[in-house]
XYZ file of N, CA and C in Angstrom:
708
model
N 11.408 18.254 15.164
C 10.225 18.795 14.496
C 9.110 17.759 14.497
N 7.892 18.163 14.831
C 6.746 17.260 14.857
C 5.833 17.568 13.683
N 6.127 16.953 12.555
C 5.374 17.211 11.334
C 3.966 16.639 11.441
N 2.979 17.435 11.070
C 1.589 16.993 11.051
C 1.309 16.429 9.660
N 0.972 15.136 9.599
C 0.839 14.449 8.312
C -0.476 13.678 8.249
N -1.161 13.818 7.135
C -2.355 13.023 6.858
C -1.997 12.006 5.777
N -2.206 10.724 6.072
C -1.838 9.649 5.148
C -3.073 8.859 4.738
N -3.149 8.525 3.454
C -4.314 7.834 2.890
C -3.868 6.546 2.207
N -4.627 5.468 2.437
C -4.382 4.206 1.728
C -5.698 3.665 1.184
N -5.822 3.623 -0.134
C -6.997 3.039 -0.788
C -6.557 1.983 -1.804
N -5.436 1.351 -1.544
C -4.866 0.400 -2.507
C -5.590 -0.938 -2.526
N -6.326 -1.250 -1.465
C -7.077 -2.503 -1.372
C -8.495 -2.175 -0.908
N -9.392 -3.168 -0.832
C -10.740 -2.885 -0.324
C -10.756 -2.331 1.092
N -9.688 -2.526 1.851
C -9.603 -1.980 3.208
C -8.999 -0.586 3.156
N -9.826 0.424 3.012
C -9.333 1.798 2.942
C -9.106 2.375 4.327
N -8.083 3.205 4.472
C -7.806 3.809 5.773
C -7.163 5.177 5.625
N -7.346 5.990 6.649
C -6.699 7.301 6.730
C -6.088 7.419 8.122
N -4.949 8.079 8.218
C -4.276 8.226 9.504
C -3.758 9.646 9.664
N -3.815 10.136 10.878
C -3.288 11.455 11.222
C -2.159 11.261 12.221
N -0.993 11.785 11.897
C 0.156 11.628 12.783
C 0.862 12.961 12.993
N 1.513 13.068 14.153
C 2.325 14.252 14.456
C 3.697 13.748 14.866
N 4.651 13.912 13.961
C 5.946 13.303 14.204
C 5.782 11.798 14.273
N 6.283 11.190 15.327
C 6.179 9.742 15.493
C 4.992 9.343 16.362
N 4.063 10.272 16.554
C 2.870 10.003 17.363
C 1.645 9.843 16.461
N 0.932 8.741 16.612
C -0.312 8.529 15.874
C -1.451 9.198 16.635
N -2.110 10.166 15.989
C -3.214 10.874 16.624
C -4.557 10.209 16.361
N -4.689 9.582 15.206
C -5.957 8.932 14.892
C -5.866 8.131 13.615
N -6.761 7.160 13.496
C -6.819 6.343 12.287
C -8.239 5.823 12.120
N -8.694 5.800 10.867
C -9.982 5.193 10.521
C -9.717 4.150 9.447
N -10.165 2.917 9.686
C -10.025 1.832 8.713
C -11.394 1.212 8.485
N -11.800 1.127 7.219
C -13.083 0.528 6.862
C -12.870 -0.532 5.790
N -13.277 -1.758 6.106
C -13.165 -2.858 5.147
C -14.587 -3.305 4.815
N -15.246 -2.530 3.962
C -16.659 -2.718 3.671
C -16.900 -2.766 2.175
N -18.088 -3.226 1.795
C -18.455 -3.200 0.385
C -18.653 -1.761 -0.070
N -18.507 -1.550 -1.363
C -18.654 -0.200 -1.895
C -17.306 0.358 -2.294
N -17.326 1.540 -2.865
C -16.087 2.153 -3.350
C -15.520 3.127 -2.335
N -14.230 3.378 -2.450
C -13.591 4.353 -1.570
C -14.119 5.758 -1.828
N -14.599 6.005 -3.036
C -15.153 7.320 -3.358
C -16.277 7.669 -2.400
N -17.042 6.658 -1.989
C -18.206 6.886 -1.138
C -17.837 7.307 0.276
N -16.627 6.948 0.745
C -16.384 7.148 2.173
C -15.025 7.729 2.566
N -14.063 7.827 1.640
C -12.732 8.241 2.079
C -12.719 9.677 2.591
N -13.399 10.584 1.881
C -13.432 11.976 2.339
C -14.209 12.107 3.639
N -15.294 11.334 3.772
C -16.058 11.372 5.013
C -15.233 10.910 6.196
N -14.482 9.826 6.012
C -13.611 9.323 7.082
C -12.549 10.350 7.446
N -11.973 10.960 6.413
C -10.924 11.951 6.625
C -11.459 13.174 7.369
N -12.586 13.688 6.907
C -13.153 14.887 7.530
C -13.574 14.626 8.969
N -14.153 13.447 9.218
C -14.562 13.110 10.586
C -13.347 13.037 11.503
N -12.295 12.354 11.068
C -11.104 12.195 11.893
C -10.447 13.541 12.190
N -10.313 14.377 11.162
C -9.700 15.690 11.366
C -10.529 16.542 12.315
N -11.853 16.498 12.162
C -12.721 17.286 13.038
C -12.602 16.819 14.487
N -12.561 15.513 14.686
C -12.426 14.976 16.042
C -11.101 15.385 16.676
N -10.061 15.494 15.848
C -8.733 15.860 16.355
C -8.539 17.372 16.441
N -9.486 18.130 15.886
C -9.393 19.587 15.945
C -8.496 20.195 14.885
N -8.385 19.526 13.747
C -7.550 20.037 12.655
C -8.355 20.125 11.365
N -7.749 20.793 10.388
C -8.304 20.845 9.034
C -7.170 20.581 8.049
N -7.478 20.257 6.800
C -6.416 19.923 5.845
C -5.328 20.982 5.728
N -5.692 22.237 5.835
C -4.705 23.310 5.681
C -3.702 23.363 6.827
N -3.952 22.610 7.904
C -3.003 22.550 9.019
C -1.857 21.566 8.756
N -1.992 20.744 7.729
C -1.009 19.691 7.492
C 0.319 20.255 6.977
N 1.404 19.626 7.427
C 2.738 19.956 6.917
C 3.067 19.140 5.677
N 2.384 18.008 5.514
C 2.598 17.140 4.353
C 1.464 16.136 4.289
N 1.354 15.506 3.135
C 0.389 14.422 2.952
C 1.140 13.177 2.499
N 0.616 12.030 2.886
C 1.175 10.763 2.432
C 0.102 9.948 1.745
N 0.506 9.127 0.799
C -0.464 8.288 0.094
C 0.208 7.004 -0.377
N -0.514 5.913 -0.269
C -0.043 4.645 -0.823
C -0.336 4.662 -2.313
N 0.703 4.556 -3.137
C 0.559 4.729 -4.589
C 0.429 3.407 -5.344
N 0.545 2.278 -4.642
C 0.369 0.997 -5.302
C 1.509 0.052 -4.972
N 1.418 -1.129 -5.542
C 0.372 -1.616 -6.442
C -0.896 -1.988 -5.696
N -1.974 -2.188 -6.459
C -3.249 -2.542 -5.859
C -4.388 -2.301 -6.824
N -5.565 -2.081 -6.266
C -6.758 -1.823 -7.064
C -6.586 -0.563 -7.897
N -6.754 -0.667 -9.208
C -6.572 0.497 -10.074
C -7.518 1.624 -9.680
N -8.790 1.285 -9.485
C -9.777 2.305 -9.122
C -9.461 2.895 -7.760
N -9.135 2.036 -6.802
C -8.805 2.518 -5.469
C -7.611 3.447 -5.470
N -6.577 3.097 -6.217
C -5.383 3.943 -6.283
C -5.704 5.301 -6.885
N -6.522 5.315 -7.921
C -6.885 6.597 -8.541
C -7.629 7.487 -7.554
N -8.509 6.883 -6.763
C -9.270 7.656 -5.774
C -8.338 8.243 -4.720
N -7.492 7.398 -4.133
C -6.611 7.863 -3.068
C -5.587 8.867 -3.534
N -4.916 8.559 -4.633
C -3.889 9.467 -5.148
C -4.521 10.771 -5.612
N -5.662 10.681 -6.284
C -6.332 11.894 -6.746
C -6.764 12.787 -5.597
N -7.279 12.177 -4.539
C -7.708 12.944 -3.362
C -6.534 13.671 -2.724
N -5.431 12.953 -2.532
C -4.263 13.550 -1.883
C -3.611 14.604 -2.770
N -3.551 14.361 -4.063
C -2.989 15.358 -4.981
C -3.776 16.664 -4.887
N -5.102 16.556 -4.854
C -5.926 17.754 -4.762
C -5.702 18.510 -3.468
N -5.619 17.784 -2.356
C -5.399 18.427 -1.062
C -4.020 19.075 -0.991
N -3.006 18.358 -1.451
C -1.641 18.885 -1.391
C -1.485 20.114 -2.272
N -2.119 20.079 -3.440
C -2.050 21.231 -4.346
C -2.727 22.440 -3.710
N -3.900 22.223 -3.110
C -4.639 23.325 -2.494
C -3.904 23.896 -1.288
N -3.225 23.029 -0.540
C -2.543 23.462 0.685
C -1.093 23.878 0.444
N -0.565 23.563 -0.739
C 0.802 23.960 -1.064
C 1.865 23.272 -0.231
N 1.646 21.993 0.079
C 2.614 21.244 0.889
C 3.058 19.995 0.131
N 4.175 19.390 0.533
C 4.688 18.219 -0.190
C 3.868 16.958 0.046
N 4.071 15.999 -0.855
C 3.428 14.684 -0.770
C 4.517 13.618 -0.815
N 4.306 12.551 -0.067
C 5.198 11.391 -0.142
C 4.359 10.177 -0.527
N 4.743 9.504 -1.600
C 4.073 8.281 -2.017
C 4.862 7.065 -1.561
N 4.163 6.060 -1.040
C 4.834 4.850 -0.563
C 4.151 3.604 -1.131
N 4.834 2.486 -1.050
C 4.366 1.220 -1.609
C 3.385 0.510 -0.682
N 2.367 -0.093 -1.281
C 1.414 -0.896 -0.509
C 2.089 -2.143 0.067
N 2.973 -2.747 -0.703
C 3.661 -3.953 -0.246
C 4.648 -3.641 0.874
N 5.345 -2.532 0.740
C 6.263 -2.127 1.808
C 5.489 -1.748 3.065
N 4.314 -1.144 2.879
C 3.463 -0.819 4.019
C 3.084 -2.082 4.780
N 2.717 -3.133 4.060
C 2.418 -4.407 4.718
C 3.631 -4.919 5.487
N 4.800 -4.813 4.890
C 6.014 -5.335 5.528
C 6.360 -4.591 6.816
N 5.986 -3.314 6.916
C 6.267 -2.569 8.151
C 5.498 -3.140 9.331
N 4.481 -3.948 9.051
C 3.690 -4.547 10.115
C 4.348 -5.812 10.676
N 5.554 -6.095 10.190
C 6.312 -7.263 10.671
C 7.696 -6.828 11.138
N 7.794 -5.878 12.066
C 9.113 -5.376 12.464
C 9.959 -6.464 13.126
N 11.235 -6.450 12.786
C 12.204 -7.376 13.378
C 11.864 -8.844 13.134
N 11.164 -9.137 12.030
C 10.851 -10.532 11.707
C 12.138 -11.323 11.487
N 12.197 -12.510 12.058
C 13.380 -13.363 11.885
C 13.461 -13.926 10.473
N 12.319 -13.961 9.789
C 12.267 -14.498 8.430
C 12.065 -13.376 7.419
N 12.499 -13.582 6.179
C 12.142 -12.624 5.133
C 10.621 -12.522 5.045
N 10.131 -11.306 4.822
C 8.687 -11.063 4.770
C 8.236 -11.005 3.320
N 7.315 -11.885 2.957
C 6.767 -11.920 1.601
C 5.391 -11.267 1.630
N 5.310 -10.055 1.098
C 4.048 -9.307 1.066
C 3.326 -9.605 -0.239
N 2.066 -10.034 -0.129
C 1.283 -10.427 -1.298
C -0.069 -9.729 -1.296
N -0.429 -9.131 -2.408
C -1.755 -8.537 -2.585
C -2.406 -9.204 -3.786
N -3.647 -9.622 -3.618
C -4.373 -10.263 -4.714
C -4.464 -9.314 -5.903
N -3.969 -9.747 -7.055
C -4.008 -8.935 -8.270
C -5.071 -9.433 -9.251
N -5.867 -10.419 -8.803
C -6.862 -11.066 -9.664
C -6.171 -11.744 -10.847
N -6.948 -12.293 -11.762
C -6.397 -13.022 -12.919
C -5.440 -14.130 -12.475
N -5.661 -14.673 -11.248
C -4.822 -15.737 -10.679
C -3.370 -15.298 -10.519
N -3.184 -14.003 -10.218
C -1.848 -13.455 -9.980
C -1.827 -12.674 -8.672
N -0.628 -12.355 -8.224
C -0.453 -11.543 -7.021
C 0.572 -10.446 -7.291
N 0.397 -9.326 -6.605
C 1.465 -8.338 -6.515
C 2.350 -8.817 -5.373
N 3.635 -8.905 -5.608
C 4.507 -9.524 -4.614
C 5.824 -8.785 -4.466
N 6.354 -8.842 -3.260
C 7.698 -8.348 -2.986
C 8.172 -9.000 -1.697
N 9.470 -9.177 -1.569
C 10.042 -9.778 -0.364
C 10.968 -8.761 0.294
N 10.879 -8.682 1.624
C 11.642 -7.691 2.381
C 12.396 -8.351 3.533
N 13.531 -7.759 3.867
C 14.267 -8.094 5.082
C 13.891 -7.041 6.118
N 13.244 -7.469 7.201
C 12.761 -6.521 8.213
C 13.521 -6.630 9.530
N 14.642 -7.320 9.535
C 15.375 -7.539 10.782
C 15.825 -6.240 11.430
N 16.150 -5.239 10.600
C 16.665 -3.979 11.139
C 15.557 -2.970 11.430
N 14.301 -3.361 11.214
C 13.200 -2.426 11.444
C 12.514 -2.064 10.147
N 12.930 -0.952 9.509
C 12.306 -0.548 8.251
C 12.630 -1.563 7.162
N 11.642 -1.965 6.374
C 11.851 -3.018 5.373
C 12.916 -2.660 4.339
N 13.744 -3.640 4.012
C 14.727 -3.507 2.935
C 14.354 -4.500 1.846
N 14.230 -4.025 0.619
C 13.769 -4.872 -0.477
C 14.776 -5.976 -0.800
N 14.284 -7.204 -0.919
C 15.092 -8.355 -1.310
C 14.697 -8.812 -2.713
N 13.393 -8.904 -2.941
C 12.852 -9.191 -4.271
C 11.951 -8.021 -4.642
N 12.225 -7.316 -5.738
C 11.462 -6.113 -6.080
C 10.007 -6.415 -6.421
N 9.187 -5.374 -6.395
C 7.767 -5.509 -6.689
C 7.542 -6.047 -8.094
N 6.617 -6.980 -8.195
C 6.273 -7.548 -9.494
C 4.896 -8.187 -9.411
N 4.323 -8.490 -10.566
C 3.051 -9.209 -10.615
C 3.306 -10.534 -11.320
N 2.872 -11.624 -10.703
C 3.134 -12.954 -11.237
C 2.199 -13.958 -10.587
N 2.203 -15.181 -11.071
C 1.374 -16.219 -10.463
C 2.001 -16.653 -9.141
N 1.183 -17.096 -8.182
C 1.751 -17.578 -6.920
C 2.766 -18.697 -7.126
N 2.478 -19.611 -8.057
C 3.414 -20.711 -8.312
C 4.766 -20.202 -8.791
N 4.736 -19.206 -9.681
C 5.994 -18.650 -10.196
C 6.800 -18.003 -9.078
N 6.115 -17.331 -8.165
C 6.806 -16.727 -7.027
C 7.415 -17.802 -6.134
N 6.622 -18.807 -5.806
C 7.078 -19.843 -4.883
C 8.256 -20.633 -5.432
N 8.402 -20.657 -6.740
C 9.565 -21.316 -7.345
C 10.878 -20.694 -6.876
N 10.819 -19.418 -6.431
C 12.038 -18.691 -6.045
C 12.237 -18.623 -4.525
N 11.294 -19.148 -3.758
C 11.386 -19.062 -2.298
C 11.789 -20.416 -1.735
N 13.035 -20.527 -1.304
C 13.563 -21.820 -0.870
C 13.773 -21.904 0.643
N 13.743 -20.769 1.331
C 13.952 -20.756 2.777
C 12.651 -20.391 3.488
N 12.695 -20.347 4.809
C 11.526 -19.931 5.583
C 11.151 -18.497 5.231
N 9.856 -18.229 5.088
C 9.354 -16.883 4.834
C 8.093 -16.636 5.666
N 7.896 -15.369 6.015
C 6.673 -14.944 6.693
C 5.780 -14.276 5.660
N 4.551 -14.771 5.509
C 3.639 -14.269 4.481
C 2.589 -13.347 5.091
N 2.284 -12.269 4.346
C 1.324 -11.283 4.825
C 0.562 -10.704 3.638
N -0.689 -10.329 3.861
C -1.470 -9.660 2.828
C -2.616 -10.497 2.289
N -3.473 -9.858 1.493
C -4.648 -10.542 0.950
C -4.262 -11.723 0.068
N -3.140 -11.621 -0.630
C -2.672 -12.731 -1.452
C -2.241 -13.920 -0.613
N -1.690 -13.650 0.564
C -1.297 -14.730 1.471
C -2.525 -15.462 1.993
N -3.586 -14.714 2.261
C -4.839 -15.329 2.699
C -5.451 -16.172 1.591
N -5.497 -15.600 0.398
C -6.154 -16.263 -0.723
C -5.447 -17.551 -1.134
N -4.112 -17.530 -1.095
C -3.342 -18.679 -1.572
C -2.641 -19.427 -0.436
N -3.194 -19.334 0.756
C -2.584 -19.981 1.921
C -2.398 -21.494 1.708
N -3.424 -22.153 1.190
C -3.335 -23.606 1.000
C -2.239 -23.976 0.001
N -2.155 -23.220 -1.090
C -1.112 -23.483 -2.082
C 0.273 -23.262 -1.484
N 0.417 -22.186 -0.723
C 1.710 -21.875 -0.101
C 2.119 -23.000 0.852
N 1.161 -23.465 1.653
C 1.454 -24.560 2.582
C 1.816 -25.841 1.833
N 1.098 -26.092 0.748
C 1.370 -27.287 -0.054
C 2.770 -27.255 -0.654
N 3.173 -26.067 -1.122
C 4.475 -25.937 -1.789
C 5.636 -25.832 -0.800
N 5.411 -25.175 0.339
C 6.531 -24.855 1.231
C 6.564 -25.669 2.517
N 5.469 -26.308 2.859
C 5.452 -27.110 4.078
C 5.736 -26.279 5.321
N 6.684 -26.731 6.137
C 6.989 -26.046 7.395
C 7.822 -24.782 7.195
N 8.197 -24.495 5.969
C 9.006 -23.295 5.713
C 8.161 -22.031 5.561
N 6.837 -22.161 5.606
C 5.983 -20.972 5.490
C 5.386 -20.616 6.845
N 5.268 -19.325 7.086
C 4.710 -18.800 8.330
C 3.760 -17.665 7.955
N 2.702 -17.493 8.734
C 1.685 -16.497 8.408
C 1.422 -15.587 9.601
N 1.129 -14.319 9.308
C 0.786 -13.367 10.363
C -0.640 -13.638 10.831
N -1.024 -13.063 11.973
C -2.408 -13.174 12.433
C -3.330 -12.445 11.460
N -4.586 -12.826 11.409
C -5.509 -12.360 10.367
C -5.619 -10.842 10.299
N -5.572 -10.150 11.444
C -5.782 -8.702 11.444
C -4.649 -7.940 10.770
N -3.471 -8.545 10.667
C -2.325 -7.862 10.067
C -2.325 -7.923 8.546
N -3.239 -8.695 7.966
C -3.260 -8.825 6.511
C -3.864 -7.617 5.805
N -4.439 -6.700 6.557
C -4.973 -5.474 5.981
C -3.924 -4.375 6.094
N -3.516 -3.766 4.982
C -2.573 -2.639 5.079
C -3.232 -1.476 5.802
N -2.461 -0.738 6.567
C -3.019 0.355 7.373
C -2.274 1.648 7.076
N -3.048 2.725 7.010
C -2.460 4.038 6.757
C -1.487 4.434 7.857
N -1.709 3.957 9.083
C -0.802 4.300 10.184
C 0.594 3.738 9.941
N 0.681 2.565 9.329
C 1.993 1.993 9.014
C 2.605 2.682 7.798
N 1.771 3.045 6.838
C 2.274 3.833 5.707
C 2.835 5.161 6.202
N 2.201 5.730 7.234
C 2.640 7.020 7.775
C 4.062 6.957 8.322
N 4.461 5.797 8.835
C 5.831 5.641 9.326
C 6.831 5.798 8.188
N 6.509 5.200 7.046
C 7.374 5.335 5.869
C 7.353 6.760 5.342
N 6.172 7.360 5.341
C 6.024 8.738 4.851
C 6.902 9.685 5.663
N 6.853 9.572 6.987
C 7.643 10.456 7.844
C 9.134 10.281 7.583
N 9.586 9.032 7.503
C 11.005 8.763 7.264
C 11.471 9.393 5.957
N 10.661 9.264 4.913
C 11.071 9.788 3.600
C 10.948 11.300 3.527
N 9.969 11.826 4.221
C 9.844 13.282 4.261
C 11.081 13.889 4.917
N 11.540 13.294 5.999
C 12.719 13.798 6.702
C 13.998 13.584 5.900
N 13.959 12.642 4.964
C 15.103 12.419 4.073
C 15.050 13.310 2.842
N 14.080 14.211 2.803
C 13.979 15.141 1.681
C 13.329 14.560 0.444
N 12.522 13.506 0.606
C 11.909 12.849 -0.545
C 10.480 13.307 -0.817
N 10.065 14.393 -0.200
C 8.744 14.937 -0.493
C 8.679 15.461 -1.920
N 7.520 15.302 -2.560
C 7.337 15.738 -3.938
C 6.159 16.694 -4.044
N 6.050 17.328 -5.196
C 4.893 18.185 -5.433
C 3.697 17.315 -5.795
N 2.509 17.891 -5.680
C 1.292 17.162 -6.033
C 1.344 16.684 -7.478
N 1.913 17.482 -8.342
C 1.973 17.132 -9.763
C 2.831 15.880 -10.006
N 3.836 15.661 -9.158
C 4.777 14.557 -9.381
C 4.257 13.197 -8.915
N 3.272 13.183 -8.032
C 2.791 11.925 -7.467
C 1.818 11.243 -8.423
N 2.102 9.975 -8.737
C 1.256 9.207 -9.645
C 1.060 7.792 -9.095
N -0.064 7.159 -9.423
C -0.250 5.759 -9.025
C 0.808 4.865 -9.672
N 1.179 3.788 -8.980
C 2.120 2.816 -9.528
C 1.368 1.494 -9.697
N 0.960 1.228 -10.932
C 0.091 0.085 -11.191
C 0.847 -1.227 -11.371
N 2.054 -1.196 -11.903
C 2.873 -2.368 -12.248
C 2.312 -3.107 -13.459
N 1.013 -3.405 -13.428
C 0.401 -4.138 -14.535
C -0.477 -3.194 -15.352
N -0.559 -3.446 -16.658
C -1.414 -2.634 -17.518
C -2.874 -2.810 -17.117
N -3.665 -1.760 -17.295
C -5.087 -1.826 -16.977
C -5.826 -2.665 -18.010
N -7.067 -3.041 -17.696
C -7.885 -3.819 -18.630
C -8.081 -3.060 -19.933
N -8.271 -1.744 -19.827
C -8.460 -0.930 -21.028
C -7.212 -0.949 -21.904
N -6.028 -0.920 -21.263
C -4.775 -0.956 -22.020
C -4.576 -2.307 -22.696
N -4.966 -3.383 -22.000
C -4.899 -4.707 -22.611
C -5.779 -4.773 -23.854
N -7.001 -4.254 -23.735
C -7.945 -4.303 -24.846
C -7.452 -3.466 -26.019
N -6.863 -2.304 -25.705
C -6.336 -1.439 -26.755
C -5.182 -2.118 -27.485
N -4.304 -2.774 -26.715
C -3.171 -3.471 -27.325
C -3.653 -4.630 -28.200
N -4.665 -5.346 -27.700
C -5.203 -6.469 -28.466
C -5.858 -5.989 -29.751
N -6.562 -4.852 -29.659
C -7.215 -4.285 -30.842
C -6.176 -3.866 -31.868
N -5.087 -3.240 -31.383
C -4.029 -2.803 -32.289
C -3.359 -3.975 -32.965
N -3.182 -5.069 -32.201
C -2.546 -6.260 -32.757
C -3.411 -6.891 -33.841
N -4.735 -6.936 -33.595
C -5.630 -7.543 -34.579
C -5.735 -6.692 -35.832
N -5.671 -5.365 -35.663
C -5.753 -4.469 -36.819
C -4.499 -4.577 -37.678
N -3.333 -4.733 -37.009
C -2.080 -4.802 -37.761
C -1.941 -6.134 -38.483
N -2.663 -7.155 -37.960
C -2.595 -8.452 -38.617
C -3.458 -8.501 -39.848
């Protein structure tokens, strides 16, 4: 079966959409520009579908990167896909931004450490074994300081993602020759790689309804922090 799938990733400033049919990539648009995904994600999607001769109602399923990443970006991407899937009555598959990055390192001889800048001097991080192809989780997704993460990495690792770029000097200082980095272009997560995970999970029966798909933030939002702080001060 050649499932027609539209996949969206707005988890980082590099937003992308991909159209795939089975294991064939039909098209992809990636934009790493200033501004919000709200301004351009639908335009990119509509242009790509029109060029390929399809419309949203032709899709057999939708895929979306649910996080972790930019809170605003995740809301835009997940909200867009939920609306399309609900209107078209087809399943949705949500996948991880960190796992998506790891798929860009197939058959890596080293464990792959995927890092996304989480601001506040922290990173979203996870480590995967990619020797067999599809990433297998070794260290689960979490948000922590780069130093705290590096305390647990004692062997050679391959680093990828915006967090790897941002903290490259620290990683080199802490790990020396045990750290390895991907080429610069691979540090941007791509919807085409997320689509590979989406297809695999869809075929495994892991498709969900639009109502079931939610962003995965890992860390509380700024508003939640402020609310908790306000509650703490009031109770004191």
